[in-house]
Amino acid sequence: MSATIPLVDLKRQYKNLQPEIDQALAAVLGKADFIMGSAVHEFEQAFSAFCGTPYAIGVSSGTAAIQLILHALNIGAGDEVITVPNTFIATVEPIVLMGATPVFVDIHPETFTLDPKKLEAAITPHTKAILPVHLYGQCADMQPILEIAQQHHLYVIEDAAQAHGAVYCGARAGTFGRAAAFSFYPGKNLGAYGDAGAITTSDSALATRLSSLRNHGRREKYLHDEIGYGERLDTLQAAILSVKLKYLENANQTRQILAGQYDELLRNIPSIQLPKVRSGSMSVYHLYVIQHPERDTLSQHLSRRGIQTGVHYPIPLHLQPALRDLGYSEGDFPVSEQLAKTALSLPLFPELTQEQH
Ligand SMILES: *Cc1c(COP(=O)(O)O)cnc(C)c1O
């Protein structure tokens, strides 16, 4: 019997942790502190320690994390924010929603993250921030990005939604920019059982403002310093995340071992281009993405054999109907466009068994 191999297996993940998760949930239900309960603060402490930043602020999603950061840095109408076209649309939606303009820079052809060589040409007098994406589990090339940002007095905001625990030059994702956005969408390396996210930062004034902004601009229960958002992290999700955080390092190591095995198995197939990790970086393989000239045919072939695959992402953002007003067209970002045509994500998650592999 050939069992289907899914792209991720969240049911198996829950089964492995069931007693601990159930106990954590029961504790919250017993206390009934559902909004900003003690588990939120406990998770924030644990997650900031994991990342290596003084502050973590729990929020309702990765998308909310990005929007709150932009708001807290006063980025809005008339401002430009530089990012990449090959990412999930949630990287860019908050920029547009804040009234600012996304400006795209193409990616490096081997690591698929923002190409620092192409960055300076995109900077204008309106540029306020650079928002690199740590894609598929690998950090963007932060050193040159931070240098260019410093020269031009720009904020750096990390989209770390796919990179919990990824290492670049000895430091973890979430420690490089003025602030970083994490998503705990269920399928992420650290996933909740619903929507959840967090912001990390080393800036204490920014942390205080973010903490208030996510909770209606509150200073006290009915004292509001500014107009904010209802984008808190749920206590139940925080309790789940604290349990799962304890296993994250192990789970990331398992992902790396599985990725190494894929590398070995696929190394001698000339039509397949394997994912590359920059030297000095450690990927946490949120996704294992190969490139193949006949991507759709290969995907159908694997599907017939019960192997589920994904495409991250089939349409680069500069070609999305929702962003047509930005005025980009086909040919503007050839590396991103090529990746969109050839990328294929293979099943890789910590619960994948050797037999399945
Ligand atoms: C998942 C993801 C987001 C959005 O996170 P949500 O928690 O789903 O809002 C943003 N950016 C990237 C790169 C992502 O992968």
mmCIF file of C-alpha atoms and ligand atoms in Angstrom:
data_model
loop_
_atom_site.group_PDB
_atom_site.id
_atom_site.type_symbol
_atom_site.label_atom_id
_atom_site.label_comp_id
_atom_site.label_asym_id
_atom_site.label_seq_id
_atom_site.Cartn_x
_atom_site.Cartn_y
_atom_site.Cartn_z
ATOM 1 C CA MET A 1 0.000 0.000 0.000
ATOM 2 C CA SER A 2 1.504 3.333 -0.990
ATOM 3 C CA ALA A 3 0.415 5.923 1.562
ATOM 4 C CA THR A 4 -0.056 9.509 0.497
ATOM 5 C CA ILE A 5 2.763 11.789 1.556
ATOM 6 C CA PRO A 6 1.354 15.208 2.371
ATOM 7 C CA LEU A 7 3.227 18.514 2.194
ATOM 8 C CA VAL A 8 2.794 18.889 5.968
ATOM 9 C CA ASP A 9 1.133 16.658 8.582
ATOM 10 C CA LEU A 10 -0.341 18.710 11.422
ATOM 11 C CA LYS A 11 -2.456 15.841 12.779
ATOM 12 C CA ARG A 12 0.597 13.726 13.427
ATOM 13 C CA GLN A 13 2.323 16.695 15.035
ATOM 14 C CA TYR A 14 -0.577 17.109 17.487
ATOM 15 C CA LYS A 15 -0.657 13.381 18.288
ATOM 16 C CA ASN A 16 3.028 13.471 19.236
ATOM 17 C CA LEU A 17 2.450 16.337 21.696
ATOM 18 C CA GLN A 18 -1.151 15.641 22.716
ATOM 19 C CA PRO A 19 -0.808 15.166 26.509
ATOM 20 C CA GLU A 20 1.247 18.336 26.946
ATOM 21 C CA ILE A 21 -0.899 20.449 24.619
ATOM 22 C CA ASP A 22 -4.135 19.263 26.229
ATOM 23 C CA GLN A 23 -2.769 20.048 29.666
ATOM 24 C CA ALA A 24 -1.693 23.546 28.605
ATOM 25 C CA LEU A 25 -5.119 24.237 27.110
ATOM 26 C CA ALA A 26 -6.892 22.915 30.212
ATOM 27 C CA ALA A 27 -4.810 25.253 32.372
ATOM 28 C CA VAL A 28 -5.977 28.292 30.381
ATOM 29 C CA LEU A 29 -9.586 27.083 30.358
ATOM 30 C CA GLY A 30 -9.393 26.664 34.139
ATOM 31 C CA LYS A 31 -8.102 30.198 34.629
ATOM 32 C CA ALA A 32 -10.308 31.677 31.905
ATOM 33 C CA ASP A 33 -7.794 34.461 31.293
ATOM 34 C CA PHE A 34 -8.414 34.329 27.557
ATOM 35 C CA ILE A 35 -7.332 37.870 26.699
ATOM 36 C CA MET A 36 -3.761 38.894 27.579
ATOM 37 C CA GLY A 37 -3.570 36.051 30.097
ATOM 38 C CA SER A 38 -0.421 34.917 31.876
ATOM 39 C CA ALA A 39 0.451 32.473 29.064
ATOM 40 C CA VAL A 40 0.899 35.407 26.663
ATOM 41 C CA HIS A 41 3.568 37.008 28.820
ATOM 42 C CA GLU A 42 5.234 33.632 29.413
ATOM 43 C CA PHE A 43 5.403 32.914 25.697
ATOM 44 C CA GLU A 44 6.743 36.401 24.928
ATOM 45 C CA GLN A 45 9.576 35.838 27.416
ATOM 46 C CA ALA A 46 10.397 32.402 26.044
ATOM 47 C CA PHE A 47 10.265 33.491 22.402
ATOM 48 C CA SER A 48 12.467 36.552 22.920
ATOM 49 C CA ALA A 49 15.002 34.324 24.712
ATOM 50 C CA PHE A 50 14.874 31.844 21.830
ATOM 51 C CA CYS A 51 15.500 34.549 19.218
ATOM 52 C CA GLY A 52 18.050 36.449 21.273
ATOM 53 C CA THR A 53 16.232 39.783 21.455
ATOM 54 C CA PRO A 54 15.289 41.690 24.611
ATOM 55 C CA TYR A 55 11.627 42.010 23.586
ATOM 56 C CA ALA A 56 8.935 39.942 21.906
ATOM 57 C CA ILE A 57 5.362 41.184 21.517
ATOM 58 C CA GLY A 58 2.651 38.613 20.823
ATOM 59 C CA VAL A 59 0.170 39.612 18.127
ATOM 60 C CA SER A 60 -2.694 38.036 16.198
ATOM 61 C CA SER A 61 -0.825 37.092 12.978
ATOM 62 C CA GLY A 62 2.289 37.653 10.924
ATOM 63 C CA THR A 63 0.389 40.111 8.766
ATOM 64 C CA ALA A 64 -0.633 42.119 11.841
ATOM 65 C CA ALA A 65 2.986 42.029 13.020
ATOM 66 C CA ILE A 66 4.168 43.714 9.809
ATOM 67 C CA GLN A 67 1.414 46.325 9.898
ATOM 68 C CA LEU A 68 2.017 47.167 13.560
ATOM 69 C CA ILE A 69 5.751 47.594 12.919
ATOM 70 C CA LEU A 70 5.113 49.937 9.980
ATOM 71 C CA HIS A 71 2.629 51.926 12.070
ATOM 72 C CA ALA A 72 4.979 52.142 15.059
ATOM 73 C CA LEU A 73 7.760 53.436 12.782
ATOM 74 C CA ASN A 74 5.328 56.054 11.404
ATOM 75 C CA ILE A 75 5.539 54.723 7.861
ATOM 76 C CA GLY A 76 2.595 55.896 5.760
ATOM 77 C CA ALA A 77 1.466 58.041 2.861
ATOM 78 C CA GLY A 78 4.297 59.266 0.638
ATOM 79 C CA ASP A 79 6.770 56.688 1.961
ATOM 80 C CA GLU A 80 8.322 53.853 -0.006
ATOM 81 C CA VAL A 81 9.204 50.450 1.424
ATOM 82 C CA ILE A 82 11.569 48.190 -0.501
ATOM 83 C CA THR A 83 10.880 44.452 -0.576
ATOM 84 C CA VAL A 84 10.907 41.454 -2.958
ATOM 85 C CA PRO A 85 8.287 40.172 -5.424
ATOM 86 C CA ASN A 86 8.697 36.442 -4.602
ATOM 87 C CA THR A 87 6.930 36.236 -1.276
ATOM 88 C CA PHE A 88 3.463 35.737 0.142
ATOM 89 C CA ILE A 89 1.245 38.768 -0.429
ATOM 90 C CA ALA A 90 1.074 39.389 3.340
ATOM 91 C CA THR A 91 4.564 40.917 3.162
ATOM 92 C CA VAL A 92 3.184 43.726 1.023
ATOM 93 C CA GLU A 93 -0.472 44.156 2.046
ATOM 94 C CA PRO A 94 0.373 46.096 5.232
ATOM 95 C CA ILE A 95 2.592 48.499 3.245
ATOM 96 C CA VAL A 96 -0.331 49.292 0.951
ATOM 97 C CA LEU A 97 -2.821 49.431 3.842
ATOM 98 C CA MET A 98 -0.652 51.982 5.646
ATOM 99 C CA GLY A 99 -0.824 54.180 2.529
ATOM 100 C CA ALA A 100 2.832 53.644 1.636
ATOM 101 C CA THR A 101 4.183 52.278 -1.670
ATOM 102 C CA PRO A 102 5.928 48.918 -2.062
ATOM 103 C CA VAL A 103 9.009 49.063 -4.289
ATOM 104 C CA PHE A 104 10.349 45.728 -5.511
ATOM 105 C CA VAL A 105 13.939 44.585 -5.857
ATOM 106 C CA ASP A 106 14.763 41.265 -7.539
ATOM 107 C CA ILE A 107 16.232 38.287 -5.682
ATOM 108 C CA HIS A 108 19.569 36.517 -5.758
ATOM 109 C CA PRO A 109 19.333 33.577 -8.198
ATOM 110 C CA GLU A 110 20.778 31.019 -5.770
ATOM 111 C CA THR A 111 19.349 31.956 -2.378
ATOM 112 C CA PHE A 112 16.066 33.531 -3.554
ATOM 113 C CA THR A 113 16.396 36.370 -1.030
ATOM 114 C CA LEU A 114 16.745 40.115 -1.732
ATOM 115 C CA ASP A 115 19.794 40.738 -3.925
ATOM 116 C CA PRO A 116 21.839 43.426 -2.132
ATOM 117 C CA LYS A 117 23.566 44.343 -5.411
ATOM 118 C CA LYS A 118 20.250 45.555 -6.781
ATOM 119 C CA LEU A 119 19.192 47.403 -3.659
ATOM 120 C CA GLU A 120 20.760 50.853 -3.997
ATOM 121 C CA ALA A 121 19.240 51.469 -7.429
ATOM 122 C CA ALA A 122 15.768 51.217 -5.856
ATOM 123 C CA ILE A 123 16.384 53.792 -3.120
ATOM 124 C CA THR A 124 14.772 57.209 -3.654
ATOM 125 C CA PRO A 125 14.311 60.259 -1.405
ATOM 126 C CA HIS A 126 10.946 58.700 -0.392
ATOM 127 C CA THR A 127 12.391 55.382 0.797
ATOM 128 C CA LYS A 128 11.743 54.843 4.504
ATOM 129 C CA ALA A 129 12.454 51.153 5.056
ATOM 130 C CA ILE A 130 13.824 47.937 3.612
ATOM 131 C CA LEU A 131 11.766 44.812 4.305
ATOM 132 C CA PRO A 132 13.786 41.709 3.367
ATOM 133 C CA VAL A 133 12.087 38.305 3.551
ATOM 134 C CA HIS A 134 13.901 35.331 5.113
ATOM 135 C CA LEU A 135 12.466 32.970 2.512
ATOM 136 C CA TYR A 136 11.987 29.186 2.821
ATOM 137 C CA GLY A 137 13.876 29.178 6.145
ATOM 138 C CA GLN A 138 17.014 31.037 5.067
ATOM 139 C CA CYS A 139 17.893 34.565 6.208
ATOM 140 C CA ALA A 140 18.337 37.288 3.615
ATOM 141 C CA ASP A 141 21.921 38.525 3.165
ATOM 142 C CA MET A 142 21.623 40.941 6.072
ATOM 143 C CA GLN A 143 25.162 42.342 6.351
ATOM 144 C CA PRO A 144 25.188 44.291 3.051
ATOM 145 C CA ILE A 145 21.504 45.166 3.499
ATOM 146 C CA LEU A 146 22.177 46.659 6.950
ATOM 147 C CA GLU A 147 25.197 48.577 5.635
ATOM 148 C CA ILE A 148 23.208 50.125 2.792
ATOM 149 C CA ALA A 149 20.332 50.912 5.171
ATOM 150 C CA GLN A 150 22.697 52.671 7.540
ATOM 151 C CA GLN A 151 24.261 54.765 4.761
ATOM 152 C CA HIS A 152 20.821 55.912 3.625
ATOM 153 C CA HIS A 153 19.248 56.200 7.121
ATOM 154 C CA LEU A 154 16.588 53.592 6.427
ATOM 155 C CA TYR A 155 14.818 51.228 8.784
ATOM 156 C CA VAL A 156 15.277 47.503 8.262
ATOM 157 C CA ILE A 157 12.234 45.377 9.047
ATOM 158 C CA GLU A 158 12.596 41.584 8.803
ATOM 159 C CA ASP A 159 9.840 39.359 7.494
ATOM 160 C CA ALA A 160 10.857 36.311 9.540
ATOM 161 C CA ALA A 161 7.574 34.423 9.031
ATOM 162 C CA GLN A 162 9.442 31.453 7.512
ATOM 163 C CA ALA A 163 12.624 31.547 9.567
ATOM 164 C CA HIS A 164 12.091 30.799 13.280
ATOM 165 C CA GLY A 165 15.581 29.876 14.499
ATOM 166 C CA ALA A 166 17.434 30.464 11.206
ATOM 167 C CA VAL A 167 21.027 31.628 11.741
ATOM 168 C CA TYR A 168 23.032 34.230 9.796
ATOM 169 C CA CYS A 169 26.562 35.186 10.873
ATOM 170 C CA GLY A 170 25.992 33.633 14.288
ATOM 171 C CA ALA A 171 22.717 35.404 15.110
ATOM 172 C CA ARG A 172 19.140 34.300 14.737
ATOM 173 C CA ALA A 173 16.437 35.693 12.482
ATOM 174 C CA GLY A 174 14.622 38.470 14.283
ATOM 175 C CA THR A 175 17.760 40.134 15.701
ATOM 176 C CA PHE A 176 18.968 42.114 12.677
ATOM 177 C CA GLY A 177 16.442 44.820 11.907
ATOM 178 C CA ARG A 178 14.778 47.545 13.960
ATOM 179 C CA ALA A 179 12.005 44.976 14.349
ATOM 180 C CA ALA A 180 11.045 41.589 12.902
ATOM 181 C CA ALA A 181 7.684 39.998 12.132
ATOM 182 C CA PHE A 182 7.033 36.311 12.860
ATOM 183 C CA SER A 183 3.988 34.284 11.845
ATOM 184 C CA PHE A 184 2.736 31.259 13.767
ATOM 185 C CA TYR A 185 0.331 30.178 11.031
ATOM 186 C CA PRO A 186 -0.194 26.428 11.663
ATOM 187 C CA GLY A 187 2.165 25.194 8.934
ATOM 188 C CA LYS A 188 5.098 27.446 9.870
ATOM 189 C CA ASN A 189 8.166 26.005 11.672
ATOM 190 C CA LEU A 190 6.578 27.215 14.903
ATOM 191 C CA GLY A 191 2.840 27.015 14.337
ATOM 192 C CA ALA A 192 -0.188 27.742 16.516
ATOM 193 C CA TYR A 193 -3.611 26.092 16.162
ATOM 194 C CA GLY A 194 -5.050 29.126 14.479
ATOM 195 C CA ASP A 195 -3.738 32.584 13.619
ATOM 196 C CA ALA A 196 -0.928 34.019 15.726
ATOM 197 C CA GLY A 197 2.243 36.070 15.354
ATOM 198 C CA ALA A 198 4.940 38.007 17.179
ATOM 199 C CA ILE A 199 7.277 40.960 16.799
ATOM 200 C CA THR A 200 10.848 40.942 18.084
ATOM 201 C CA THR A 201 12.904 44.074 18.695
ATOM 202 C CA SER A 202 15.801 45.386 20.756
ATOM 203 C CA ASP A 203 14.327 48.890 20.944
ATOM 204 C CA SER A 204 12.568 49.328 24.281
ATOM 205 C CA ALA A 205 10.565 52.436 23.304
ATOM 206 C CA LEU A 206 9.374 50.680 20.149
ATOM 207 C CA ALA A 207 8.461 47.569 22.170
ATOM 208 C CA THR A 208 6.357 49.679 24.539
ATOM 209 C CA ARG A 209 4.545 51.388 21.684
ATOM 210 C CA LEU A 210 3.924 48.102 19.846
ATOM 211 C CA SER A 211 2.624 46.502 23.004
ATOM 212 C CA SER A 212 0.094 49.325 23.374
ATOM 213 C CA LEU A 213 -0.773 49.576 19.647
ATOM 214 C CA ARG A 214 -1.780 45.899 19.387
ATOM 215 C CA ASN A 215 -4.172 46.454 22.286
ATOM 216 C CA HIS A 216 -6.198 49.519 21.218
ATOM 217 C CA GLY A 217 -3.459 52.015 22.027
ATOM 218 C CA ARG A 218 -4.023 51.333 25.701
ATOM 219 C CA ARG A 219 -2.002 52.618 28.598
ATOM 220 C CA GLU A 220 -4.571 51.425 31.142
ATOM 221 C CA LYS A 221 -7.901 49.656 30.774
ATOM 222 C CA TYR A 222 -9.864 52.711 29.632
ATOM 223 C CA LEU A 223 -7.016 55.132 28.992
ATOM 224 C CA HIS A 224 -5.883 55.214 25.356
ATOM 225 C CA ASP A 225 -2.762 57.088 24.258
ATOM 226 C CA GLU A 226 -3.461 56.684 20.553
ATOM 227 C CA ILE A 227 -5.726 54.912 18.090
ATOM 228 C CA GLY A 228 -4.516 51.339 17.872
ATOM 229 C CA TYR A 229 -5.625 47.877 16.813
ATOM 230 C CA GLY A 230 -7.336 44.774 18.198
ATOM 231 C CA GLU A 231 -4.452 42.486 17.223
ATOM 232 C CA ARG A 232 -3.506 40.717 20.461
ATOM 233 C CA LEU A 233 -2.124 37.182 20.706
ATOM 234 C CA ASP A 234 -4.810 34.843 22.134
ATOM 235 C CA THR A 235 -3.943 33.267 25.474
ATOM 236 C CA LEU A 236 -4.882 29.784 24.207
ATOM 237 C CA GLN A 237 -2.562 30.141 21.212
ATOM 238 C CA ALA A 238 0.227 31.416 23.463
ATOM 239 C CA ALA A 239 -0.121 28.339 25.695
ATOM 240 C CA ILE A 240 0.119 26.039 22.659
ATOM 241 C CA LEU A 241 3.103 27.961 21.303
ATOM 242 C CA SER A 242 5.003 27.687 24.601
ATOM 243 C CA VAL A 243 4.688 23.899 24.474
ATOM 244 C CA LYS A 244 5.770 23.724 20.840
ATOM 245 C CA LEU A 245 8.637 26.192 21.271
ATOM 246 C CA LYS A 246 10.417 23.655 23.513
ATOM 247 C CA TYR A 247 10.637 21.282 20.555
ATOM 248 C CA LEU A 248 11.450 23.841 17.865
ATOM 249 C CA GLU A 249 15.218 23.470 17.921
ATOM 250 C CA ASN A 250 14.912 19.683 17.585
ATOM 251 C CA ALA A 251 12.298 19.993 14.870
ATOM 252 C CA ASN A 252 14.529 22.398 12.917
ATOM 253 C CA GLN A 253 17.434 19.945 13.213
ATOM 254 C CA THR A 254 15.243 17.163 11.857
ATOM 255 C CA ARG A 255 14.293 19.401 8.936
ATOM 256 C CA GLN A 256 18.012 19.948 8.231
ATOM 257 C CA ILE A 257 18.717 16.206 8.295
ATOM 258 C CA LEU A 258 15.817 15.514 5.929
ATOM 259 C CA ALA A 259 17.000 18.311 3.619
ATOM 260 C CA GLY A 260 20.480 16.759 3.573
ATOM 261 C CA GLN A 261 18.947 13.427 2.580
ATOM 262 C CA TYR A 262 17.004 15.060 -0.249
ATOM 263 C CA ASP A 263 20.256 16.725 -1.377
ATOM 264 C CA GLU A 264 21.958 13.327 -1.528
ATOM 265 C CA LEU A 265 19.078 11.596 -3.291
ATOM 266 C CA LEU A 266 18.569 14.307 -5.909
ATOM 267 C CA ARG A 267 22.154 15.459 -6.412
ATOM 268 C CA ASN A 268 22.735 13.459 -9.607
ATOM 269 C CA ILE A 269 19.573 14.428 -11.449
ATOM 270 C CA PRO A 270 20.788 17.089 -13.896
ATOM 271 C CA SER A 271 17.366 18.642 -14.559
ATOM 272 C CA ILE A 272 16.859 19.415 -10.859
ATOM 273 C CA GLN A 273 18.416 22.454 -9.223
ATOM 274 C CA LEU A 274 18.782 21.938 -5.475
ATOM 275 C CA PRO A 275 18.240 24.671 -2.883
ATOM 276 C CA LYS A 276 21.464 26.411 -1.848
ATOM 277 C CA VAL A 277 22.394 27.776 1.554
ATOM 278 C CA ARG A 278 24.752 30.753 1.689
ATOM 279 C CA SER A 279 28.014 29.998 3.525
ATOM 280 C CA GLY A 280 27.802 31.272 7.097
ATOM 281 C CA SER A 281 24.028 30.732 7.114
ATOM 282 C CA MET A 282 21.924 27.970 8.581
ATOM 283 C CA SER A 283 18.540 27.372 6.997
ATOM 284 C CA VAL A 284 15.679 25.949 9.037
ATOM 285 C CA TYR A 285 14.079 24.644 5.805
ATOM 286 C CA HIS A 286 10.574 25.932 6.256
ATOM 287 C CA LEU A 287 10.303 24.636 2.696
ATOM 288 C CA TYR A 288 12.564 22.448 0.564
ATOM 289 C CA VAL A 289 12.292 24.103 -2.833
ATOM 290 C CA ILE A 290 13.864 22.618 -5.939
ATOM 291 C CA GLN A 291 13.766 24.102 -9.429
ATOM 292 C CA HIS A 292 12.814 22.091 -12.511
ATOM 293 C CA PRO A 293 12.208 23.343 -16.076
ATOM 294 C CA GLU A 294 9.084 21.130 -16.381
ATOM 295 C CA ARG A 295 7.789 21.933 -12.912
ATOM 296 C CA ASP A 296 4.085 21.293 -13.568
ATOM 297 C CA THR A 297 4.729 17.939 -15.258
ATOM 298 C CA LEU A 298 6.965 16.837 -12.379
ATOM 299 C CA SER A 299 4.362 17.936 -9.847
ATOM 300 C CA GLN A 300 1.625 15.935 -11.617
ATOM 301 C CA HIS A 301 3.915 12.919 -11.850
ATOM 302 C CA LEU A 302 4.617 13.017 -8.099
ATOM 303 C CA SER A 303 0.946 13.578 -7.322
ATOM 304 C CA ARG A 304 0.029 10.381 -9.220
ATOM 305 C CA ARG A 305 2.457 8.572 -6.945
ATOM 306 C CA GLY A 306 0.815 10.016 -3.840
ATOM 307 C CA ILE A 307 3.441 12.687 -3.173
ATOM 308 C CA GLN A 308 1.992 16.097 -2.509
ATOM 309 C CA THR A 309 3.999 19.146 -3.598
ATOM 310 C CA GLY A 310 3.456 22.892 -3.506
ATOM 311 C CA VAL A 311 4.485 26.002 -5.419
ATOM 312 C CA HIS A 312 5.756 28.963 -3.407
ATOM 313 C CA TYR A 313 4.848 31.146 -5.229
ATOM 314 C CA PRO A 314 3.339 30.730 -8.705
ATOM 315 C CA ILE A 315 2.708 34.441 -9.397
ATOM 316 C CA PRO A 316 5.265 37.034 -8.292
ATOM 317 C CA LEU A 317 3.666 39.974 -6.513
ATOM 318 C CA HIS A 318 4.507 42.552 -9.190
ATOM 319 C CA LEU A 319 2.239 40.572 -11.558
ATOM 320 C CA GLN A 320 -0.677 40.164 -9.112
ATOM 321 C CA PRO A 321 -3.937 41.828 -10.175
ATOM 322 C CA ALA A 322 -4.294 43.298 -6.675
ATOM 323 C CA LEU A 323 -1.059 45.251 -7.145
ATOM 324 C CA ARG A 324 -1.556 46.326 -10.757
ATOM 325 C CA ASP A 325 -1.653 49.992 -9.719
ATOM 326 C CA LEU A 326 2.058 49.808 -8.900
ATOM 327 C CA GLY A 327 2.613 49.757 -12.651
ATOM 328 C CA TYR A 328 5.032 46.857 -12.949
ATOM 329 C CA SER A 329 4.987 44.437 -15.868
ATOM 330 C CA GLU A 330 6.368 41.096 -17.003
ATOM 331 C CA GLY A 331 10.127 41.200 -17.439
ATOM 332 C CA ASP A 332 10.739 43.677 -14.613
ATOM 333 C CA PHE A 333 12.120 41.041 -12.196
ATOM 334 C CA PRO A 334 13.452 38.143 -14.290
ATOM 335 C CA VAL A 335 14.932 36.104 -11.426
ATOM 336 C CA SER A 336 11.666 36.137 -9.469
ATOM 337 C CA GLU A 337 9.702 35.354 -12.628
ATOM 338 C CA GLN A 338 11.956 32.393 -13.446
ATOM 339 C CA LEU A 339 11.605 31.048 -9.886
ATOM 340 C CA ALA A 340 7.806 31.337 -10.083
ATOM 341 C CA LYS A 341 7.870 29.143 -13.213
ATOM 342 C CA THR A 342 10.283 26.479 -11.938
ATOM 343 C CA ALA A 343 9.964 26.265 -8.117
ATOM 344 C CA LEU A 344 8.559 23.111 -6.540
ATOM 345 C CA SER A 345 8.277 22.522 -2.782
ATOM 346 C CA LEU A 346 8.764 18.882 -1.754
ATOM 347 C CA PRO A 347 7.288 17.386 1.436
ATOM 348 C CA LEU A 348 9.556 18.300 4.344
ATOM 349 C CA PHE A 349 8.332 18.455 7.927
ATOM 350 C CA PRO A 350 9.775 17.043 11.155
ATOM 351 C CA GLU A 351 7.230 14.210 11.384
ATOM 352 C CA LEU A 352 8.106 12.855 7.923
ATOM 353 C CA THR A 353 9.183 9.230 8.435
ATOM 354 C CA GLN A 354 12.166 7.540 6.818
ATOM 355 C CA GLU A 355 9.828 5.184 4.931
ATOM 356 C CA GLN A 356 7.969 8.151 3.490
ATOM 357 C CA HIS A 357 11.235 9.862 2.681
HETATM 358 C C1 LIG B 1 2.990 33.279 6.477
HETATM 359 C C2 LIG B 1 3.652 34.505 5.975
HETATM 360 C C3 LIG B 1 3.190 35.792 6.303
HETATM 361 C C4 LIG B 1 1.869 36.064 6.966
HETATM 362 O O1 LIG B 1 1.666 35.483 8.166
HETATM 363 P P1 LIG B 1 0.167 35.264 8.729
HETATM 364 O O2 LIG B 1 0.415 34.799 10.123
HETATM 365 O O3 LIG B 1 -0.478 34.232 7.872
HETATM 366 O O4 LIG B 1 -0.531 36.560 8.676
HETATM 367 C C5 LIG B 1 3.949 36.880 5.906
HETATM 368 N N1 LIG B 1 5.076 36.734 5.204
HETATM 369 C C6 LIG B 1 5.530 35.513 4.824
HETATM 370 C C7 LIG B 1 6.798 35.426 4.055
HETATM 371 C C8 LIG B 1 4.826 34.368 5.187
HETATM 372 O O5 LIG B 1 5.283 33.177 4.800
#
